[in-house]
Short mmCIF file of C-alpha atoms and ligand atoms in Angstrom, two decimals:
data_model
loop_
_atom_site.label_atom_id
_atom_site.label_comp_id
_atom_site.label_asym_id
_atom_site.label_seq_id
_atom_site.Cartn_x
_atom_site.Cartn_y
_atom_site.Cartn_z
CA UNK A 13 88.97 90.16 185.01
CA UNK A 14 87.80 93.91 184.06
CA UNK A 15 88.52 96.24 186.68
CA UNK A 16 88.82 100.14 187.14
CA UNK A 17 92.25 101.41 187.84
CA UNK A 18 94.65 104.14 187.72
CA UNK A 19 98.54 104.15 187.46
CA UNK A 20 98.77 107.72 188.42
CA UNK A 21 96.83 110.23 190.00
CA UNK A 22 95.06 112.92 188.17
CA UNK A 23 91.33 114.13 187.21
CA UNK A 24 88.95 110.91 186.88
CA UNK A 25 88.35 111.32 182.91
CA UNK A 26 91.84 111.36 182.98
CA UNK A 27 93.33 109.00 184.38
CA UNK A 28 90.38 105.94 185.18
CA UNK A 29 91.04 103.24 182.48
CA UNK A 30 88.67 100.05 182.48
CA UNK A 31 91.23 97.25 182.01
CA UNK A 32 91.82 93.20 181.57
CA UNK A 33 94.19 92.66 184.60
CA UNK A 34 94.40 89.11 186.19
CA UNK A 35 92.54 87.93 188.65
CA UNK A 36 93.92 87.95 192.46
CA UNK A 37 94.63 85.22 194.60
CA UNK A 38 93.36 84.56 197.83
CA UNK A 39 97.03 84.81 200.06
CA UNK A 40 97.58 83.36 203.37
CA UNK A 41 94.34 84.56 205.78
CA UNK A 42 92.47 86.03 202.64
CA UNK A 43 89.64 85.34 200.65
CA UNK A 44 88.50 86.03 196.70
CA UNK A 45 85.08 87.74 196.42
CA UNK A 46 83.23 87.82 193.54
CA UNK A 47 82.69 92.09 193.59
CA UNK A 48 78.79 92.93 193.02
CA UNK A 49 78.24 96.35 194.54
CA UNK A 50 81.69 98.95 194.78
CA UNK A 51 80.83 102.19 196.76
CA UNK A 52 82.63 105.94 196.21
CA UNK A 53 84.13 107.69 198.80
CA UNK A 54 85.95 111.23 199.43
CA UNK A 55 88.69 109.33 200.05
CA UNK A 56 89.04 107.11 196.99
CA UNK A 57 88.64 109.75 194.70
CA UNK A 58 91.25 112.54 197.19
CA UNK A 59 93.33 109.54 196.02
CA UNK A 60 93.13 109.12 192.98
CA UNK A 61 93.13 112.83 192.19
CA UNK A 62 96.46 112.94 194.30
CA UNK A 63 94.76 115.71 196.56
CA UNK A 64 95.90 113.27 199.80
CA UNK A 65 98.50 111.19 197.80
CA UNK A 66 98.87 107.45 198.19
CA UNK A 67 101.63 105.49 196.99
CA UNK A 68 100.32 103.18 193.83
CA UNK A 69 102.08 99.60 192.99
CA UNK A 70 101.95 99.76 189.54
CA UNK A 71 98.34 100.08 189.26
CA UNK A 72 95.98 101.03 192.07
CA UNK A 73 92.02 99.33 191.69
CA UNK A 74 89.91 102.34 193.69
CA UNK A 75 87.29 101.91 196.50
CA UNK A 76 87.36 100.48 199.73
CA UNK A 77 84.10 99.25 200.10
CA UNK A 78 81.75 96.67 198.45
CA UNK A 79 79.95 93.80 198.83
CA UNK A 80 79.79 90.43 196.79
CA UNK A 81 80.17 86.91 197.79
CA UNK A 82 83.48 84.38 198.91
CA UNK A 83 84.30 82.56 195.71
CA UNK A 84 88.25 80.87 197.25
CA UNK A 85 90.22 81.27 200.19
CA UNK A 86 93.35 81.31 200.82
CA UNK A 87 95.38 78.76 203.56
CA UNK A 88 94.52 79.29 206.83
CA UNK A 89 90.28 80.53 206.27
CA UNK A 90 87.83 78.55 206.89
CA UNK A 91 86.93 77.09 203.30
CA UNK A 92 83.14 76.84 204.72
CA UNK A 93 83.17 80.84 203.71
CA UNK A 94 82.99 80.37 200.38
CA UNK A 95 79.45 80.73 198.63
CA UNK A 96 79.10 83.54 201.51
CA UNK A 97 77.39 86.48 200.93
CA UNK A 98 79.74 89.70 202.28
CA UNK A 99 80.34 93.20 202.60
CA UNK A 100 83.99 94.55 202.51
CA UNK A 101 85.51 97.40 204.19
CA UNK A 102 89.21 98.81 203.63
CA UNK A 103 89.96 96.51 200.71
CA UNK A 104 92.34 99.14 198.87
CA UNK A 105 94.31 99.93 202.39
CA UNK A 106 97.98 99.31 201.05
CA UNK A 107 97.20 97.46 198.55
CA UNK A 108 96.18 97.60 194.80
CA UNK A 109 93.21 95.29 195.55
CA UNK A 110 90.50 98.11 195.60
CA UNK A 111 86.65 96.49 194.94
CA UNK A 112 85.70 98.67 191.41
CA UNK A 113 86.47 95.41 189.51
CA UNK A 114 85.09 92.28 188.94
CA UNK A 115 86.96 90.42 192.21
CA UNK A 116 89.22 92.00 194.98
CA UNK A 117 91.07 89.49 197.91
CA UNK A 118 90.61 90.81 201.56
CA UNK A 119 92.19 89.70 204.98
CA UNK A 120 89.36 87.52 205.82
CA UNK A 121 88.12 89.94 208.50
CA UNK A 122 87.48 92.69 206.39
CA UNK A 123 84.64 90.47 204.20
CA UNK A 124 81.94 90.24 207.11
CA UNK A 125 78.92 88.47 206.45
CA UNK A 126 76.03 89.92 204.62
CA UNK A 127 72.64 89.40 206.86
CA UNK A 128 69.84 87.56 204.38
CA UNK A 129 68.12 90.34 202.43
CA UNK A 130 70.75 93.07 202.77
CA UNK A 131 71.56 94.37 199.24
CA UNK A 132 75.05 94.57 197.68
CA UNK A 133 74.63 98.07 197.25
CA UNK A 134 73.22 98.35 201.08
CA UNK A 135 76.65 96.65 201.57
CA UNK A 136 78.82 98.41 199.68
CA UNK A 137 77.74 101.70 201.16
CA UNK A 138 78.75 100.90 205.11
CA UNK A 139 82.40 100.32 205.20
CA UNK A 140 84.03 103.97 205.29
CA UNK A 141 80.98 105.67 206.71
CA UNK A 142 79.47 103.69 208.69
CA UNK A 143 82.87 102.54 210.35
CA UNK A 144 84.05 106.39 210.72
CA UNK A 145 80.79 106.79 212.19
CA UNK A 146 80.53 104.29 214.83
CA UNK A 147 84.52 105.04 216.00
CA UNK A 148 83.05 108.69 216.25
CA UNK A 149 80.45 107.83 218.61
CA UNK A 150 82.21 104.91 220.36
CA UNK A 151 85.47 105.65 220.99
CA UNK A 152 85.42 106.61 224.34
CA UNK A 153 83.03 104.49 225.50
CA UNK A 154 78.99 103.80 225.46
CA UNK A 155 76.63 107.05 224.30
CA UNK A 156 73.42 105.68 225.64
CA UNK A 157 71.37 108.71 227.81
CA UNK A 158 73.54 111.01 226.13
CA UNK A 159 72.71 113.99 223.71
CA UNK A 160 74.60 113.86 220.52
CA UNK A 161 75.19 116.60 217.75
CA UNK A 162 75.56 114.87 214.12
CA UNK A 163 76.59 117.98 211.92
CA UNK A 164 75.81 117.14 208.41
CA UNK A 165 73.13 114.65 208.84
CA UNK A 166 72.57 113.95 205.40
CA UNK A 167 75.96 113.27 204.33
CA UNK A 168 77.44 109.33 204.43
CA UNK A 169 79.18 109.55 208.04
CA UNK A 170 76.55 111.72 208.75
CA UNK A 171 73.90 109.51 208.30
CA UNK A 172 75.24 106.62 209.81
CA UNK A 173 76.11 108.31 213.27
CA UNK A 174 72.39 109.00 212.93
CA UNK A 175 71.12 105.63 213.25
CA UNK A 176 74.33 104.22 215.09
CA UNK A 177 73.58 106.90 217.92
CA UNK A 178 69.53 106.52 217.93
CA UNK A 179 70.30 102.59 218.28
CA UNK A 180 72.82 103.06 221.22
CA UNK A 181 69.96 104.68 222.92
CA UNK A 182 71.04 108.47 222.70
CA UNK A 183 69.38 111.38 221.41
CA UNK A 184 70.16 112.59 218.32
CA UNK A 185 69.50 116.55 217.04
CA UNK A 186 71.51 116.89 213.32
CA UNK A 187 72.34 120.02 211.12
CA UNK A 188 71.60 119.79 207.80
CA UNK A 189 71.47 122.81 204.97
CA UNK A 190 68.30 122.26 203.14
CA UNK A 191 64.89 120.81 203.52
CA UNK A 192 65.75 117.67 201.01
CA UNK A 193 68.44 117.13 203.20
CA UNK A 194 66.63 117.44 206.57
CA UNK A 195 64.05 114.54 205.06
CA UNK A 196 66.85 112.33 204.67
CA UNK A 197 68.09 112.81 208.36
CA UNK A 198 64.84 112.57 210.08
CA UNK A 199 64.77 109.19 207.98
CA UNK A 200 68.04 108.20 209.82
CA UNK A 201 66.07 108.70 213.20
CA UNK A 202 67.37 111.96 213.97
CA UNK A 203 64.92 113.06 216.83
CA UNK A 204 65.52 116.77 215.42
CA UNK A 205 66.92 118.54 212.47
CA UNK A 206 68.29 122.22 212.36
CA UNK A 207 69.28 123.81 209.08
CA UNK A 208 71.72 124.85 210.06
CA UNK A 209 72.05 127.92 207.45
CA UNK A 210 68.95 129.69 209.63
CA UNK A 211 70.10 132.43 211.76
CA UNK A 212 68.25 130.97 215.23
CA UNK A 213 70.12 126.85 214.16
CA UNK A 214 71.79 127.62 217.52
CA UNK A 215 69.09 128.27 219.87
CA UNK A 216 67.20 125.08 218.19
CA UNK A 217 70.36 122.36 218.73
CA UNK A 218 70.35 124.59 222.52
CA UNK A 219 66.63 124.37 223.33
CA UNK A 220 66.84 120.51 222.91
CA UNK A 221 69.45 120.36 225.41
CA UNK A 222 72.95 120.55 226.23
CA UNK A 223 75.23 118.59 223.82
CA UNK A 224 77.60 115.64 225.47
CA UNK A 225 78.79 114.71 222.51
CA UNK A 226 79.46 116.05 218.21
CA UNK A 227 80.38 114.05 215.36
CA UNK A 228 81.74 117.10 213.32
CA UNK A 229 82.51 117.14 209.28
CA UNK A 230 83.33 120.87 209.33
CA UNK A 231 85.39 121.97 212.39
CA UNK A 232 86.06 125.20 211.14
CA UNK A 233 82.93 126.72 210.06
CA UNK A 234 80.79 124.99 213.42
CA UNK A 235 83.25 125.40 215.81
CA UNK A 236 81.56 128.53 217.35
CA UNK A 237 77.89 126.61 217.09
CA UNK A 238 80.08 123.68 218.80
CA UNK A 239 81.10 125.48 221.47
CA UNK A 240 77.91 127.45 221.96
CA UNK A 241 75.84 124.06 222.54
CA UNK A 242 77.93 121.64 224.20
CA UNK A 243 78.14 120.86 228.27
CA UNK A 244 81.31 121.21 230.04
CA UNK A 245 83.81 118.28 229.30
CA UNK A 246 82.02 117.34 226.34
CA UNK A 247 83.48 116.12 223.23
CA UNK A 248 83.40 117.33 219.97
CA UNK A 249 85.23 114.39 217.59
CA UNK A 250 86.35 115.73 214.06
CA UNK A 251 86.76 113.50 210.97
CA UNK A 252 87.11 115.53 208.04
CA UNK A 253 89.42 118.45 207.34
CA UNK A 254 88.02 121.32 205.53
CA UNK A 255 90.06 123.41 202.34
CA UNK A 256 91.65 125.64 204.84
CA UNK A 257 92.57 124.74 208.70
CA UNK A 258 90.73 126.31 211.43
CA UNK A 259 92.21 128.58 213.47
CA UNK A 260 91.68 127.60 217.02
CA UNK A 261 89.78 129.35 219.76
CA UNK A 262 91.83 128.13 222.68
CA UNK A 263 90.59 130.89 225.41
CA UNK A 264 86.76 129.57 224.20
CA UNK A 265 87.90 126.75 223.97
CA UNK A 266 89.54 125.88 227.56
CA UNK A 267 86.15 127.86 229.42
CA UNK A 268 83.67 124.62 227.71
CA UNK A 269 86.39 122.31 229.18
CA UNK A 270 85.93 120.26 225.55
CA UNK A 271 87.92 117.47 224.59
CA UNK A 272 88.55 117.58 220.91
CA UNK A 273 89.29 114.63 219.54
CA UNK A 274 90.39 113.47 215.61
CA UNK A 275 89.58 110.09 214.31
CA UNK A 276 90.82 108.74 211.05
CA UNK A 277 90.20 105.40 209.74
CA UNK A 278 93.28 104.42 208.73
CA UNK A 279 94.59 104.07 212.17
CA UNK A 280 91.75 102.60 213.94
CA UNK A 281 92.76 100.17 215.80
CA UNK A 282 92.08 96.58 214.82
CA UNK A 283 89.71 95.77 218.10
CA UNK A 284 88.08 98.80 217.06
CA UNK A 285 87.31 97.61 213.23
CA UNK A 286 85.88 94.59 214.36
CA UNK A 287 83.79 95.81 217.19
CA UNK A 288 81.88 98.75 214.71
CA UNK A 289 81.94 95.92 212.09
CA UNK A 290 79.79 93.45 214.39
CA UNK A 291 77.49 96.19 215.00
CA UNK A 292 76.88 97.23 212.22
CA UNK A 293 76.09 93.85 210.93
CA UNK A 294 73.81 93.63 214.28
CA UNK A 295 72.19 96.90 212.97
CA UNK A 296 71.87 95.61 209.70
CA UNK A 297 70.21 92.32 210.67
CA UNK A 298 67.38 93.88 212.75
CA UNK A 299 66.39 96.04 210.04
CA UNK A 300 68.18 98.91 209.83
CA UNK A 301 68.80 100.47 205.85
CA UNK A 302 70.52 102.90 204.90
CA UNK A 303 68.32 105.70 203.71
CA UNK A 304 70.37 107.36 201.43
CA UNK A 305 69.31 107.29 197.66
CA UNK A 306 71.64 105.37 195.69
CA UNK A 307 73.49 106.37 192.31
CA UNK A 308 74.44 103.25 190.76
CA UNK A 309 77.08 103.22 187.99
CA UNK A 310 78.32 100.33 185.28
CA UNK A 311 82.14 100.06 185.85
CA UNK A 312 82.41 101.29 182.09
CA UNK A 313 81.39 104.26 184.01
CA UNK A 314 83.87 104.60 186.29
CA UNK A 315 84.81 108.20 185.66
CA UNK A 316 81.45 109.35 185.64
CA UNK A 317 81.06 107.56 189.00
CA UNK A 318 83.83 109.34 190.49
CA UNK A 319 82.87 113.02 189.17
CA UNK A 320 79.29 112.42 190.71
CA UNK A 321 80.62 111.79 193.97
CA UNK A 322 83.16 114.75 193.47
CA UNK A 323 80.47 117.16 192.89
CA UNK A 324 78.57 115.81 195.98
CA UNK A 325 75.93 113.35 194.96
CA UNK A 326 73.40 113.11 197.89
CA UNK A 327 73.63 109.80 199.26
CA UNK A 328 75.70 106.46 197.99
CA UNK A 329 77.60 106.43 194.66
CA UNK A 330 77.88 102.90 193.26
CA UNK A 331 79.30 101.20 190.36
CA UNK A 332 78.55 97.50 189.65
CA UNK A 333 81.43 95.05 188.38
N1 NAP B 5 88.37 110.62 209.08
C1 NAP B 5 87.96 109.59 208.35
O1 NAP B 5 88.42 108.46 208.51
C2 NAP B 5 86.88 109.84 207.35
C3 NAP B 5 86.00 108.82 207.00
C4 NAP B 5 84.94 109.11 206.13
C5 NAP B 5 84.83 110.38 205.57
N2 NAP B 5 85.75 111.31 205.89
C6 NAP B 5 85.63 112.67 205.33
O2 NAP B 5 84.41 113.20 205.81
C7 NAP B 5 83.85 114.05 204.85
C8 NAP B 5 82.41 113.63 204.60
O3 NAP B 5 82.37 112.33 204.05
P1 NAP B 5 80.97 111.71 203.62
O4 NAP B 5 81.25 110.43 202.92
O5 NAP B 5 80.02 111.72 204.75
O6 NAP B 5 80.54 112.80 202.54
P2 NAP B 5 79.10 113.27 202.04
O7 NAP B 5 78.18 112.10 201.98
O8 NAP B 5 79.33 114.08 200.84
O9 NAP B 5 78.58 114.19 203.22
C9 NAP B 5 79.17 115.39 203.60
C10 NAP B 5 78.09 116.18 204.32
O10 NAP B 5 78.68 117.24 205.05
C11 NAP B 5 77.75 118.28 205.05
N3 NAP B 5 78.38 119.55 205.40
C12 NAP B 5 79.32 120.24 204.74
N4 NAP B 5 79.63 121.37 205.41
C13 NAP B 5 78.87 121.38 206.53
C14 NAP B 5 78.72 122.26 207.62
N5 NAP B 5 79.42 123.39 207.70
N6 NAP B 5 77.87 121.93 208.62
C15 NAP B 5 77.15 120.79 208.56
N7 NAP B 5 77.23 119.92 207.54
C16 NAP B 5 78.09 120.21 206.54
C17 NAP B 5 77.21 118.26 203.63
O11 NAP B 5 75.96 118.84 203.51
P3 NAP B 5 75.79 120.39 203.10
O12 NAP B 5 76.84 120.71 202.09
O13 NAP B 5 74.44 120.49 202.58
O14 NAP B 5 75.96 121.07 204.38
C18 NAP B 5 77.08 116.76 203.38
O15 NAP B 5 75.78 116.30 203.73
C19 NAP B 5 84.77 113.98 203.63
O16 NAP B 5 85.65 115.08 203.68
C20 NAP B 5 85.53 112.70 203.83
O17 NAP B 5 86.78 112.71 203.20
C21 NAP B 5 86.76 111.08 206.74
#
């Protein structure tokens, strides 16, 4: 099969070879799918540039997530899967597997069923994001009557808290830093957007009420707005680091009585995985798109794919096997 790789890290021009590798097999528990959509993440290409190393077998096929249908499985699945149309999440999680080629195998669970009418690329741009996104919101329990703070609501995670939150029945005020952006978050359902860049963005996120909850991409640079809008005990949940870490206001920190809390989605747990996967898919069934625009790439243009997504393509990057 052709497929994307790397055998070492380094700059995407550099190091990104299209290649005839052969094709997986389905092992115990996993299935083969036949890779239509692949979506880009910060964390394939922090990867593959070796800025947050990963050990590589050999070779190491990028992405996570993507979307295609069950062509095999492997002892112990169901063989009425294959012919199914799927999206994937963490299909390069220790192991070389990744979904930029033409077919990846998955532990079964991680290919969930496509709903009728949901695009590859619609499913290749969910698992990272919209996962991160619902543990963000989720992870201590229902958010439904509460007020939650999406910084960033135009990025991926971003987006999908967004709709994740407005569908749990919360409401939903987003930062954003320009007004293409802010179009694209009051598209998500945000019920208001700040730019944040405007010297009042903190009495707009206060005037619409105190804050139970943030889903925060920049800890660092919003901590102070954090802190300024929340309600005692809230919590502000963190899932990206910035270049440099933040250096902590404890004093401010212990008078809002906020939890912070860090969430990674490597170490979600498994009951976790499945629960934002089954919503999602709910989400996804009743309707709900992703709003993004999408930047679709051949895999010839794998490189190019990753450098658009470096230099912080609005929306989904996605390359088609
Ligand atoms: N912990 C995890 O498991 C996990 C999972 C997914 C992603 N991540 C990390 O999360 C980050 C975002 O991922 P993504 O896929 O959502 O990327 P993305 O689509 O590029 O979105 C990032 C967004 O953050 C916004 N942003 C940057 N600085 C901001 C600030 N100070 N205040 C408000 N918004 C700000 C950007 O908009 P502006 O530049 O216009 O503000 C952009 O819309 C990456 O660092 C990624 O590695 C972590």
């Amino acid at each position: 099969m052709k497929a994307a790789l790397y055998r070492g890290a380094g700059k995407a021009a550099e190091v990104l070879h299209v290649e005839e590798v052969g094709r997986p097999e389905p092992g115990p528990g996993e299935v083969l799918v036949r890779v239509y959509a692949s979506g880009v993440n910060p964390t394939d290409y922090k990867a593959r540039s070796g800025a947050v190393p990963r050990p590589i077998d050999d070779f190491q096929i990028p992405h996570h997530d993507g979307a295609g249908v069950i062509e095999a499985v492997g002892s112990g699945v169901d063989p009425g899967r294959v012919g199914q149309r799927v999206w994937l999440y963490l299909a390069a999680a220790d192991r070389r597997w990744g979904t930029a080629a033409e077919w990846t195998a998955v532990p079964e669970r991680h290919a969930v069923p496509l709903p009728d009418g949901v695009s590859f690329e619609v499913g290749a741009s969910l698992g990272v994001p919209a996962m991160t996104a619902h543990y963000c919101l989720f992870c201590d329990g229902p958010v439904t009557g509460q007020t939650i703070l999406v910084a960033g609501g135009a990025g991926a995670v971003g987006h999908f808290a967004i709709e994740l939150a407005k569908r749990a029945g919360a409401r939903v005020v987003t930062t954003v830093s320009s007004s293409e952006k802010a179009a694209l978050a009051e598209k998500a359902g945000a019920d208001l957007v700040v730019n944040y860049r405007l010297p009042d963005a903190v009495d707009q996120v206060k005037a619409f009420g105190p804050i139970d909850r943030v889903a925060e991409v920049a800890l660092g640079a919003n901590l102070k707005l954090d802190l300024a809008v929340v309600k005692p005990l809230a919590t502000i949940v963190t899932y990206a680091a910035e270049a440099a870490d933040p250096v902590l206001p404890v004093r401010a920190c212990m008078s809002a009585n906020v939890t912070l809390r860090f969430v990674l989605l490597y170490g979600m747990p498994a009951a976790a995985l499945e629960q934002a996967a089954a919503d999602i898919t709910t989400a996804l069934a009743a309707g709900d798109r992703i709003g993004l625009p999408v930047h679709k790439f051949p895999l010839s243009d794998i490189a190019a794919a990753h450098e658009a997504a470096e230099s912080g393509a609005v929306g989904k990057v996605i390359v088609t096997p």
